Amino acid sequence: MKPIISPSILSADFGHLADDIEMLNRSEADWVHIDIMDGVFVPNISFGFPVLKYVAKLARKPLDVHLMIVQPEKFIPEVKALGAHVMNVHYEACPHLHRVVQQIREAGMQPAVTINPATPVCMLKDIINDVYMVLLMSVNPGFGGQKFIEHSIEKVRELRELITLSGSDALIEVDGGVNLETGARLVAAGADVLVAGSAVFAAPDQEEAIRSLKRL
Ligand code: DX5
Ligand code: ZN
């Protein structure tokens, strides 16, 4: 099965953001990945809801919102107001993860749980049947353009096994350092969704970069 491609606009040209969203609309991208950072959970700040309101208005693909913030449950109404398809919250940011997942579902969005590179896949055992998707970070979150952490391939395999054993139908998404080379190995290991920031936006032909990822 072809992977779902979710380009991350963190690597877009913010001076011409509307043009980059139009490019995604024309392209074979399936979703638009939106990285929200608070400078607390991660050592960087990206963009917030006043900017995303316009992104949501322009984008004609489902929004895959990745919150790298503390207390993400505070912003369920704002994410919902964007019309988001998926709301990704970090396992490490939610002491009451089960409640947050239910709240996201009740709000009418698909809940996804994200784990950092140092969080083992086995920590997802008691939530795997409640989520639409698991997002495995293959870099430490906070910045685009970082080097892929090799151990992520093994984590995709472990997660695929956990999903099969649990009878869950959760999708596996991978984020960080994804390009044609790492993407091919991730798909072979069992990944369903690939996030790509710099591999798309730093490419000379962005639509072609998306097309190549889609063909993996
Ligand atoms: C990192 C973000 C990623 C980032 C990926 O904290 O969650 O979505 O944009 O960028 P690349 O694909 O360049 O590693
Ligand atoms: Zn992300």
PDB file of C-alpha atoms and ligand atoms in Angstrom:
ATOM      1  CA  MET A   1       0.000   0.000   0.000  1.00  0.00           C
ATOM      2  CA  LYS A   2       1.194   3.488  -0.856  1.00  0.00           C
ATOM      3  CA  PRO A   3       2.175   5.559   2.200  1.00  0.00           C
ATOM      4  CA  ILE A   4       0.134   8.579   3.266  1.00  0.00           C
ATOM      5  CA  ILE A   5       2.351  11.641   2.773  1.00  0.00           C
ATOM      6  CA  SER A   6       2.042  14.499   5.264  1.00  0.00           C
ATOM      7  CA  PRO A   7       4.428  17.364   4.378  1.00  0.00           C
ATOM      8  CA  SER A   8       5.383  19.541   7.352  1.00  0.00           C
ATOM      9  CA  ILE A   9       4.935  23.264   6.762  1.00  0.00           C
ATOM     10  CA  LEU A  10       7.549  23.953   9.459  1.00  0.00           C
ATOM     11  CA  SER A  11      10.041  23.942   6.568  1.00  0.00           C
ATOM     12  CA  ALA A  12       7.865  26.095   4.286  1.00  0.00           C
ATOM     13  CA  ASP A  13       8.790  29.648   3.247  1.00  0.00           C
ATOM     14  CA  PHE A  14       6.841  31.710   5.798  1.00  0.00           C
ATOM     15  CA  GLY A  15       7.293  34.805   3.639  1.00  0.00           C
ATOM     16  CA  HIS A  16       5.239  33.057   0.945  1.00  0.00           C
ATOM     17  CA  LEU A  17       3.242  30.592   2.994  1.00  0.00           C
ATOM     18  CA  ALA A  18       0.124  30.859   0.825  1.00  0.00           C
ATOM     19  CA  ASP A  19       2.147  29.802  -2.258  1.00  0.00           C
ATOM     20  CA  ASP A  20       3.503  26.770  -0.410  1.00  0.00           C
ATOM     21  CA  ILE A  21       0.013  25.729   0.714  1.00  0.00           C
ATOM     22  CA  GLU A  22      -1.197  26.084  -2.890  1.00  0.00           C
ATOM     23  CA  MET A  23       1.677  23.839  -3.969  1.00  0.00           C
ATOM     24  CA  LEU A  24       0.497  21.217  -1.424  1.00  0.00           C
ATOM     25  CA  ASN A  25      -3.067  21.543  -2.722  1.00  0.00           C
ATOM     26  CA  ARG A  26      -1.866  20.809  -6.269  1.00  0.00           C
ATOM     27  CA  SER A  27       0.489  18.018  -5.194  1.00  0.00           C
ATOM     28  CA  GLU A  28      -0.026  14.359  -4.355  1.00  0.00           C
ATOM     29  CA  ALA A  29       0.305  15.161  -0.628  1.00  0.00           C
ATOM     30  CA  ASP A  30      -2.452  13.476   1.372  1.00  0.00           C
ATOM     31  CA  TRP A  31      -2.368  15.603   4.520  1.00  0.00           C
ATOM     32  CA  VAL A  32      -0.756  18.829   5.772  1.00  0.00           C
ATOM     33  CA  HIS A  33       1.385  18.345   8.893  1.00  0.00           C
ATOM     34  CA  ILE A  34       1.305  21.301  11.295  1.00  0.00           C
ATOM     35  CA  ASP A  35       3.944  21.549  14.044  1.00  0.00           C
ATOM     36  CA  ILE A  36       2.909  23.688  17.004  1.00  0.00           C
ATOM     37  CA  MET A  37       5.690  24.384  19.560  1.00  0.00           C
ATOM     38  CA  ASP A  38       5.553  26.285  22.833  1.00  0.00           C
ATOM     39  CA  GLY A  39       9.191  26.833  23.845  1.00  0.00           C
ATOM     40  CA  VAL A  40       8.521  24.763  27.004  1.00  0.00           C
ATOM     41  CA  PHE A  41       7.921  21.178  25.923  1.00  0.00           C
ATOM     42  CA  VAL A  42      10.450  21.716  23.124  1.00  0.00           C
ATOM     43  CA  PRO A  43      13.234  24.326  22.853  1.00  0.00           C
ATOM     44  CA  ASN A  44      11.618  26.230  19.988  1.00  0.00           C
ATOM     45  CA  ILE A  45       8.476  28.216  19.151  1.00  0.00           C
ATOM     46  CA  SER A  46       6.848  27.809  15.733  1.00  0.00           C
ATOM     47  CA  PHE A  47       3.449  29.365  15.051  1.00  0.00           C
ATOM     48  CA  GLY A  48       0.113  29.606  16.794  1.00  0.00           C
ATOM     49  CA  PHE A  49      -3.598  29.758  16.062  1.00  0.00           C
ATOM     50  CA  PRO A  50      -3.785  33.313  14.611  1.00  0.00           C
ATOM     51  CA  VAL A  51      -1.458  32.165  11.789  1.00  0.00           C
ATOM     52  CA  LEU A  52      -2.988  28.692  11.463  1.00  0.00           C
ATOM     53  CA  LYS A  53      -6.442  30.174  10.926  1.00  0.00           C
ATOM     54  CA  TYR A  54      -5.229  31.329   7.495  1.00  0.00           C
ATOM     55  CA  VAL A  55      -3.399  28.073   6.786  1.00  0.00           C
ATOM     56  CA  ALA A  56      -6.625  26.170   7.497  1.00  0.00           C
ATOM     57  CA  LYS A  57      -8.559  28.476   5.183  1.00  0.00           C
ATOM     58  CA  LEU A  58      -6.162  27.874   2.283  1.00  0.00           C
ATOM     59  CA  ALA A  59      -5.421  24.160   2.709  1.00  0.00           C
ATOM     60  CA  ARG A  60      -7.662  21.726   0.861  1.00  0.00           C
ATOM     61  CA  LYS A  61      -6.103  18.611   2.448  1.00  0.00           C
ATOM     62  CA  PRO A  62      -6.843  17.162   5.904  1.00  0.00           C
ATOM     63  CA  LEU A  63      -4.808  18.797   8.674  1.00  0.00           C
ATOM     64  CA  ASP A  64      -2.518  16.580  10.749  1.00  0.00           C
ATOM     65  CA  VAL A  65      -1.829  18.763  13.796  1.00  0.00           C
ATOM     66  CA  HIS A  66       1.201  17.851  15.954  1.00  0.00           C
ATOM     67  CA  LEU A  67       1.223  19.660  19.301  1.00  0.00           C
ATOM     68  CA  MET A  68       4.661  19.867  20.901  1.00  0.00           C
ATOM     69  CA  ILE A  69       3.311  21.725  23.905  1.00  0.00           C
ATOM     70  CA  VAL A  70       2.574  21.113  27.568  1.00  0.00           C
ATOM     71  CA  GLN A  71      -1.093  20.638  28.501  1.00  0.00           C
ATOM     72  CA  PRO A  72      -2.265  20.171  24.900  1.00  0.00           C
ATOM     73  CA  GLU A  73      -5.797  19.397  26.154  1.00  0.00           C
ATOM     74  CA  LYS A  74      -6.240  23.130  26.831  1.00  0.00           C
ATOM     75  CA  PHE A  75      -6.270  23.738  23.087  1.00  0.00           C
ATOM     76  CA  ILE A  76      -8.714  21.068  21.907  1.00  0.00           C
ATOM     77  CA  PRO A  77     -11.332  23.737  20.973  1.00  0.00           C
ATOM     78  CA  GLU A  78      -8.778  25.781  19.008  1.00  0.00           C
ATOM     79  CA  VAL A  79      -7.525  22.731  17.090  1.00  0.00           C
ATOM     80  CA  LYS A  80     -11.108  21.704  16.422  1.00  0.00           C
ATOM     81  CA  ALA A  81     -11.873  25.226  15.129  1.00  0.00           C
ATOM     82  CA  LEU A  82      -9.139  24.741  12.502  1.00  0.00           C
ATOM     83  CA  GLY A  83     -11.139  21.791  11.191  1.00  0.00           C
ATOM     84  CA  ALA A  84      -8.260  19.393  11.988  1.00  0.00           C
ATOM     85  CA  HIS A  85      -8.523  15.751  10.957  1.00  0.00           C
ATOM     86  CA  VAL A  86      -5.922  14.451  13.443  1.00  0.00           C
ATOM     87  CA  MET A  87      -4.803  15.926  16.764  1.00  0.00           C
ATOM     88  CA  ASN A  88      -1.430  14.480  17.876  1.00  0.00           C
ATOM     89  CA  VAL A  89      -0.485  14.915  21.536  1.00  0.00           C
ATOM     90  CA  HIS A  90       2.738  13.771  23.162  1.00  0.00           C
ATOM     91  CA  TYR A  91       2.682  10.864  25.578  1.00  0.00           C
ATOM     92  CA  GLU A  92       5.350  12.754  27.568  1.00  0.00           C
ATOM     93  CA  ALA A  93       3.121  15.849  27.897  1.00  0.00           C
ATOM     94  CA  CYS A  94      -0.029  14.078  29.146  1.00  0.00           C
ATOM     95  CA  PRO A  95      -0.141  12.472  32.598  1.00  0.00           C
ATOM     96  CA  HIS A  96      -3.830  11.700  31.941  1.00  0.00           C
ATOM     97  CA  LEU A  97      -3.406  10.535  28.380  1.00  0.00           C
ATOM     98  CA  HIS A  98      -6.484   8.301  28.318  1.00  0.00           C
ATOM     99  CA  ARG A  99      -8.716  11.232  29.257  1.00  0.00           C
ATOM    100  CA  VAL A 100      -7.127  13.510  26.652  1.00  0.00           C
ATOM    101  CA  VAL A 101      -7.598  10.886  23.927  1.00  0.00           C
ATOM    102  CA  GLN A 102     -11.301  10.585  24.805  1.00  0.00           C
ATOM    103  CA  GLN A 103     -11.686  14.373  24.836  1.00  0.00           C
ATOM    104  CA  ILE A 104     -10.161  14.655  21.351  1.00  0.00           C
ATOM    105  CA  ARG A 105     -12.553  11.985  20.059  1.00  0.00           C
ATOM    106  CA  GLU A 106     -15.540  13.638  21.740  1.00  0.00           C
ATOM    107  CA  ALA A 107     -14.560  16.884  20.026  1.00  0.00           C
ATOM    108  CA  GLY A 108     -14.931  15.086  16.678  1.00  0.00           C
ATOM    109  CA  MET A 109     -11.249  14.674  15.772  1.00  0.00           C
ATOM    110  CA  GLN A 110      -9.063  11.599  15.359  1.00  0.00           C
ATOM    111  CA  PRO A 111      -6.742  11.176  18.369  1.00  0.00           C
ATOM    112  CA  ALA A 112      -3.071  10.340  17.860  1.00  0.00           C
ATOM    113  CA  VAL A 113      -0.351   9.793  20.451  1.00  0.00           C
ATOM    114  CA  THR A 114       3.236  10.803  19.766  1.00  0.00           C
ATOM    115  CA  ILE A 115       6.311   9.338  21.466  1.00  0.00           C
ATOM    116  CA  ASN A 116       9.782  10.859  21.652  1.00  0.00           C
ATOM    117  CA  PRO A 117      12.854   8.861  20.586  1.00  0.00           C
ATOM    118  CA  ALA A 118      13.652   7.854  24.197  1.00  0.00           C
ATOM    119  CA  THR A 119      10.135   6.626  24.997  1.00  0.00           C
ATOM    120  CA  PRO A 120       9.743   2.885  24.393  1.00  0.00           C
ATOM    121  CA  VAL A 121       6.919   1.530  22.238  1.00  0.00           C
ATOM    122  CA  CYS A 122       5.737  -0.751  25.102  1.00  0.00           C
ATOM    123  CA  MET A 123       4.447   2.351  26.958  1.00  0.00           C
ATOM    124  CA  LEU A 124       1.624   2.466  24.389  1.00  0.00           C
ATOM    125  CA  LYS A 125       0.232  -0.947  25.307  1.00  0.00           C
ATOM    126  CA  ASP A 126      -2.721   0.389  27.344  1.00  0.00           C
ATOM    127  CA  ILE A 127      -3.725   3.100  24.869  1.00  0.00           C
ATOM    128  CA  ILE A 128      -3.175   1.391  21.507  1.00  0.00           C
ATOM    129  CA  ASN A 129      -6.829   0.337  21.125  1.00  0.00           C
ATOM    130  CA  ASP A 130      -8.072   3.893  21.728  1.00  0.00           C
ATOM    131  CA  VAL A 131      -6.048   5.779  19.148  1.00  0.00           C
ATOM    132  CA  TYR A 132      -6.423   6.434  15.434  1.00  0.00           C
ATOM    133  CA  MET A 133      -2.664   6.732  14.992  1.00  0.00           C
ATOM    134  CA  VAL A 134       0.695   6.610  16.764  1.00  0.00           C
ATOM    135  CA  LEU A 135       3.334   9.130  15.734  1.00  0.00           C
ATOM    136  CA  LEU A 136       6.894   7.916  16.282  1.00  0.00           C
ATOM    137  CA  MET A 137       9.411  10.745  16.486  1.00  0.00           C
ATOM    138  CA  SER A 138      12.552   9.782  14.589  1.00  0.00           C
ATOM    139  CA  VAL A 139      14.355  12.959  15.759  1.00  0.00           C
ATOM    140  CA  ASN A 140      14.087  14.872  19.030  1.00  0.00           C
ATOM    141  CA  PRO A 141      11.176  17.250  18.398  1.00  0.00           C
ATOM    142  CA  GLY A 142      11.728  20.986  18.043  1.00  0.00           C
ATOM    143  CA  PHE A 143      13.478  21.531  14.724  1.00  0.00           C
ATOM    144  CA  GLY A 144      13.276  20.547  11.082  1.00  0.00           C
ATOM    145  CA  GLY A 145      16.269  19.255   9.139  1.00  0.00           C
ATOM    146  CA  GLN A 146      17.744  16.953  11.802  1.00  0.00           C
ATOM    147  CA  LYS A 147      19.420  13.604  11.268  1.00  0.00           C
ATOM    148  CA  PHE A 148      17.224  10.514  11.310  1.00  0.00           C
ATOM    149  CA  ILE A 149      17.670   8.343  14.420  1.00  0.00           C
ATOM    150  CA  GLU A 150      18.360   4.853  13.115  1.00  0.00           C
ATOM    151  CA  HIS A 151      16.694   3.005  16.004  1.00  0.00           C
ATOM    152  CA  SER A 152      13.338   4.343  14.747  1.00  0.00           C
ATOM    153  CA  ILE A 153      13.207   1.548  12.145  1.00  0.00           C
ATOM    154  CA  GLU A 154      13.237  -1.043  14.922  1.00  0.00           C
ATOM    155  CA  LYS A 155      10.527   0.922  16.766  1.00  0.00           C
ATOM    156  CA  VAL A 156       8.265   0.811  13.706  1.00  0.00           C
ATOM    157  CA  ARG A 157       8.639  -2.996  13.661  1.00  0.00           C
ATOM    158  CA  GLU A 158       7.900  -3.217  17.407  1.00  0.00           C
ATOM    159  CA  LEU A 159       4.863  -0.975  17.036  1.00  0.00           C
ATOM    160  CA  ARG A 160       3.559  -3.003  14.091  1.00  0.00           C
ATOM    161  CA  GLU A 161       3.821  -6.098  16.298  1.00  0.00           C
ATOM    162  CA  LEU A 162       2.018  -4.405  19.218  1.00  0.00           C
ATOM    163  CA  ILE A 163      -0.777  -3.257  16.874  1.00  0.00           C
ATOM    164  CA  THR A 164      -1.206  -6.751  15.420  1.00  0.00           C
ATOM    165  CA  LEU A 165      -1.162  -8.456  18.826  1.00  0.00           C
ATOM    166  CA  SER A 166      -3.679  -5.969  20.284  1.00  0.00           C
ATOM    167  CA  GLY A 167      -6.078  -6.196  17.345  1.00  0.00           C
ATOM    168  CA  SER A 168      -5.777  -2.402  17.005  1.00  0.00           C
ATOM    169  CA  ASP A 169      -6.176  -0.648  13.655  1.00  0.00           C
ATOM    170  CA  ALA A 170      -3.942   2.307  14.553  1.00  0.00           C
ATOM    171  CA  LEU A 171      -1.885   3.856  11.777  1.00  0.00           C
ATOM    172  CA  ILE A 172       1.881   4.283  12.217  1.00  0.00           C
ATOM    173  CA  GLU A 173       3.231   7.736  11.359  1.00  0.00           C
ATOM    174  CA  VAL A 174       6.923   8.665  11.453  1.00  0.00           C
ATOM    175  CA  ASP A 175       8.273  12.220  11.775  1.00  0.00           C
ATOM    176  CA  GLY A 176      11.835  13.532  11.492  1.00  0.00           C
ATOM    177  CA  GLY A 177      14.623  13.052   8.978  1.00  0.00           C
ATOM    178  CA  VAL A 178      12.339  11.306   6.508  1.00  0.00           C
ATOM    179  CA  ASN A 179      13.633  11.294   2.921  1.00  0.00           C
ATOM    180  CA  LEU A 180      13.519   8.807   0.041  1.00  0.00           C
ATOM    181  CA  GLU A 181      16.173   6.599   1.628  1.00  0.00           C
ATOM    182  CA  THR A 182      14.857   6.495   5.229  1.00  0.00           C
ATOM    183  CA  GLY A 183      11.261   6.586   3.939  1.00  0.00           C
ATOM    184  CA  ALA A 184      11.720   3.405   1.904  1.00  0.00           C
ATOM    185  CA  ARG A 185      13.055   1.554   4.944  1.00  0.00           C
ATOM    186  CA  LEU A 186      10.274   2.903   7.192  1.00  0.00           C
ATOM    187  CA  VAL A 187       7.577   1.741   4.777  1.00  0.00           C
ATOM    188  CA  ALA A 188       9.237  -1.685   4.526  1.00  0.00           C
ATOM    189  CA  ALA A 189       9.236  -1.866   8.347  1.00  0.00           C
ATOM    190  CA  GLY A 190       5.486  -1.116   8.482  1.00  0.00           C
ATOM    191  CA  ALA A 191       4.995   2.686   8.511  1.00  0.00           C
ATOM    192  CA  ASP A 192       1.698   3.968   7.053  1.00  0.00           C
ATOM    193  CA  VAL A 193       2.249   7.735   7.161  1.00  0.00           C
ATOM    194  CA  LEU A 194       5.430   9.696   6.415  1.00  0.00           C
ATOM    195  CA  VAL A 195       5.947  13.281   7.572  1.00  0.00           C
ATOM    196  CA  ALA A 196       8.535  15.188   5.553  1.00  0.00           C
ATOM    197  CA  GLY A 197       9.641  18.785   6.077  1.00  0.00           C
ATOM    198  CA  SER A 198      13.023  19.578   4.552  1.00  0.00           C
ATOM    199  CA  ALA A 199      12.885  16.630   2.113  1.00  0.00           C
ATOM    200  CA  VAL A 200       9.932  18.407   0.478  1.00  0.00           C
ATOM    201  CA  PHE A 201      10.495  22.127   0.976  1.00  0.00           C
ATOM    202  CA  ALA A 202      14.273  22.169   0.368  1.00  0.00           C
ATOM    203  CA  ALA A 203      13.873  20.142  -2.829  1.00  0.00           C
ATOM    204  CA  PRO A 204      14.346  21.936  -6.174  1.00  0.00           C
ATOM    205  CA  ASP A 205      11.013  20.523  -7.363  1.00  0.00           C
ATOM    206  CA  GLN A 206       8.718  20.204  -4.343  1.00  0.00           C
ATOM    207  CA  GLU A 207       5.799  18.531  -6.112  1.00  0.00           C
ATOM    208  CA  GLU A 208       8.175  15.977  -7.599  1.00  0.00           C
ATOM    209  CA  ALA A 209       9.669  15.326  -4.113  1.00  0.00           C
ATOM    210  CA  ILE A 210       6.155  14.567  -2.819  1.00  0.00           C
ATOM    211  CA  ARG A 211       5.410  12.354  -5.838  1.00  0.00           C
ATOM    212  CA  SER A 212       8.609  10.340  -5.211  1.00  0.00           C
ATOM    213  CA  LEU A 213       7.735   9.817  -1.531  1.00  0.00           C
ATOM    214  CA  LYS A 214       4.236   8.748  -2.550  1.00  0.00           C
ATOM    215  CA  ARG A 215       5.706   6.090  -4.859  1.00  0.00           C
ATOM    216  CA  LEU A 216       7.737   4.414  -2.090  1.00  0.00           C
TER     217      LEU A 216
HETATM  218  C1  DX5 B   1      10.127  18.258  14.393  1.00  0.00           C
HETATM  219  C2  DX5 B   1       8.781  18.295  13.717  1.00  0.00           C
HETATM  220  C3  DX5 B   1       8.802  17.737  12.357  1.00  0.00           C
HETATM  221  C4  DX5 B   1       9.716  18.473  11.393  1.00  0.00           C
HETATM  222  C5  DX5 B   1      10.281  17.459  10.447  1.00  0.00           C
HETATM  223  O1  DX5 B   1       9.988  18.668  15.701  1.00  0.00           O
HETATM  224  O2  DX5 B   1       7.824  17.558  14.462  1.00  0.00           O
HETATM  225  O3  DX5 B   1       7.495  17.615  11.811  1.00  0.00           O
HETATM  226  O4  DX5 B   1       9.057  19.471  10.663  1.00  0.00           O
HETATM  227  O5  DX5 B   1      11.248  18.044   9.662  1.00  0.00           O
HETATM  228  P1  DX5 B   1      12.249  17.193   8.788  1.00  0.00           P
HETATM  229  O6  DX5 B   1      11.415  16.354   7.860  1.00  0.00           O
HETATM  230  O7  DX5 B   1      13.048  18.232   8.063  1.00  0.00           O
HETATM  231  O8  DX5 B   1      13.057  16.362   9.725  1.00  0.00           O
HETATM  232 ZN    ZN B   2       5.815  17.067  13.463  1.00  0.00          ZN
END
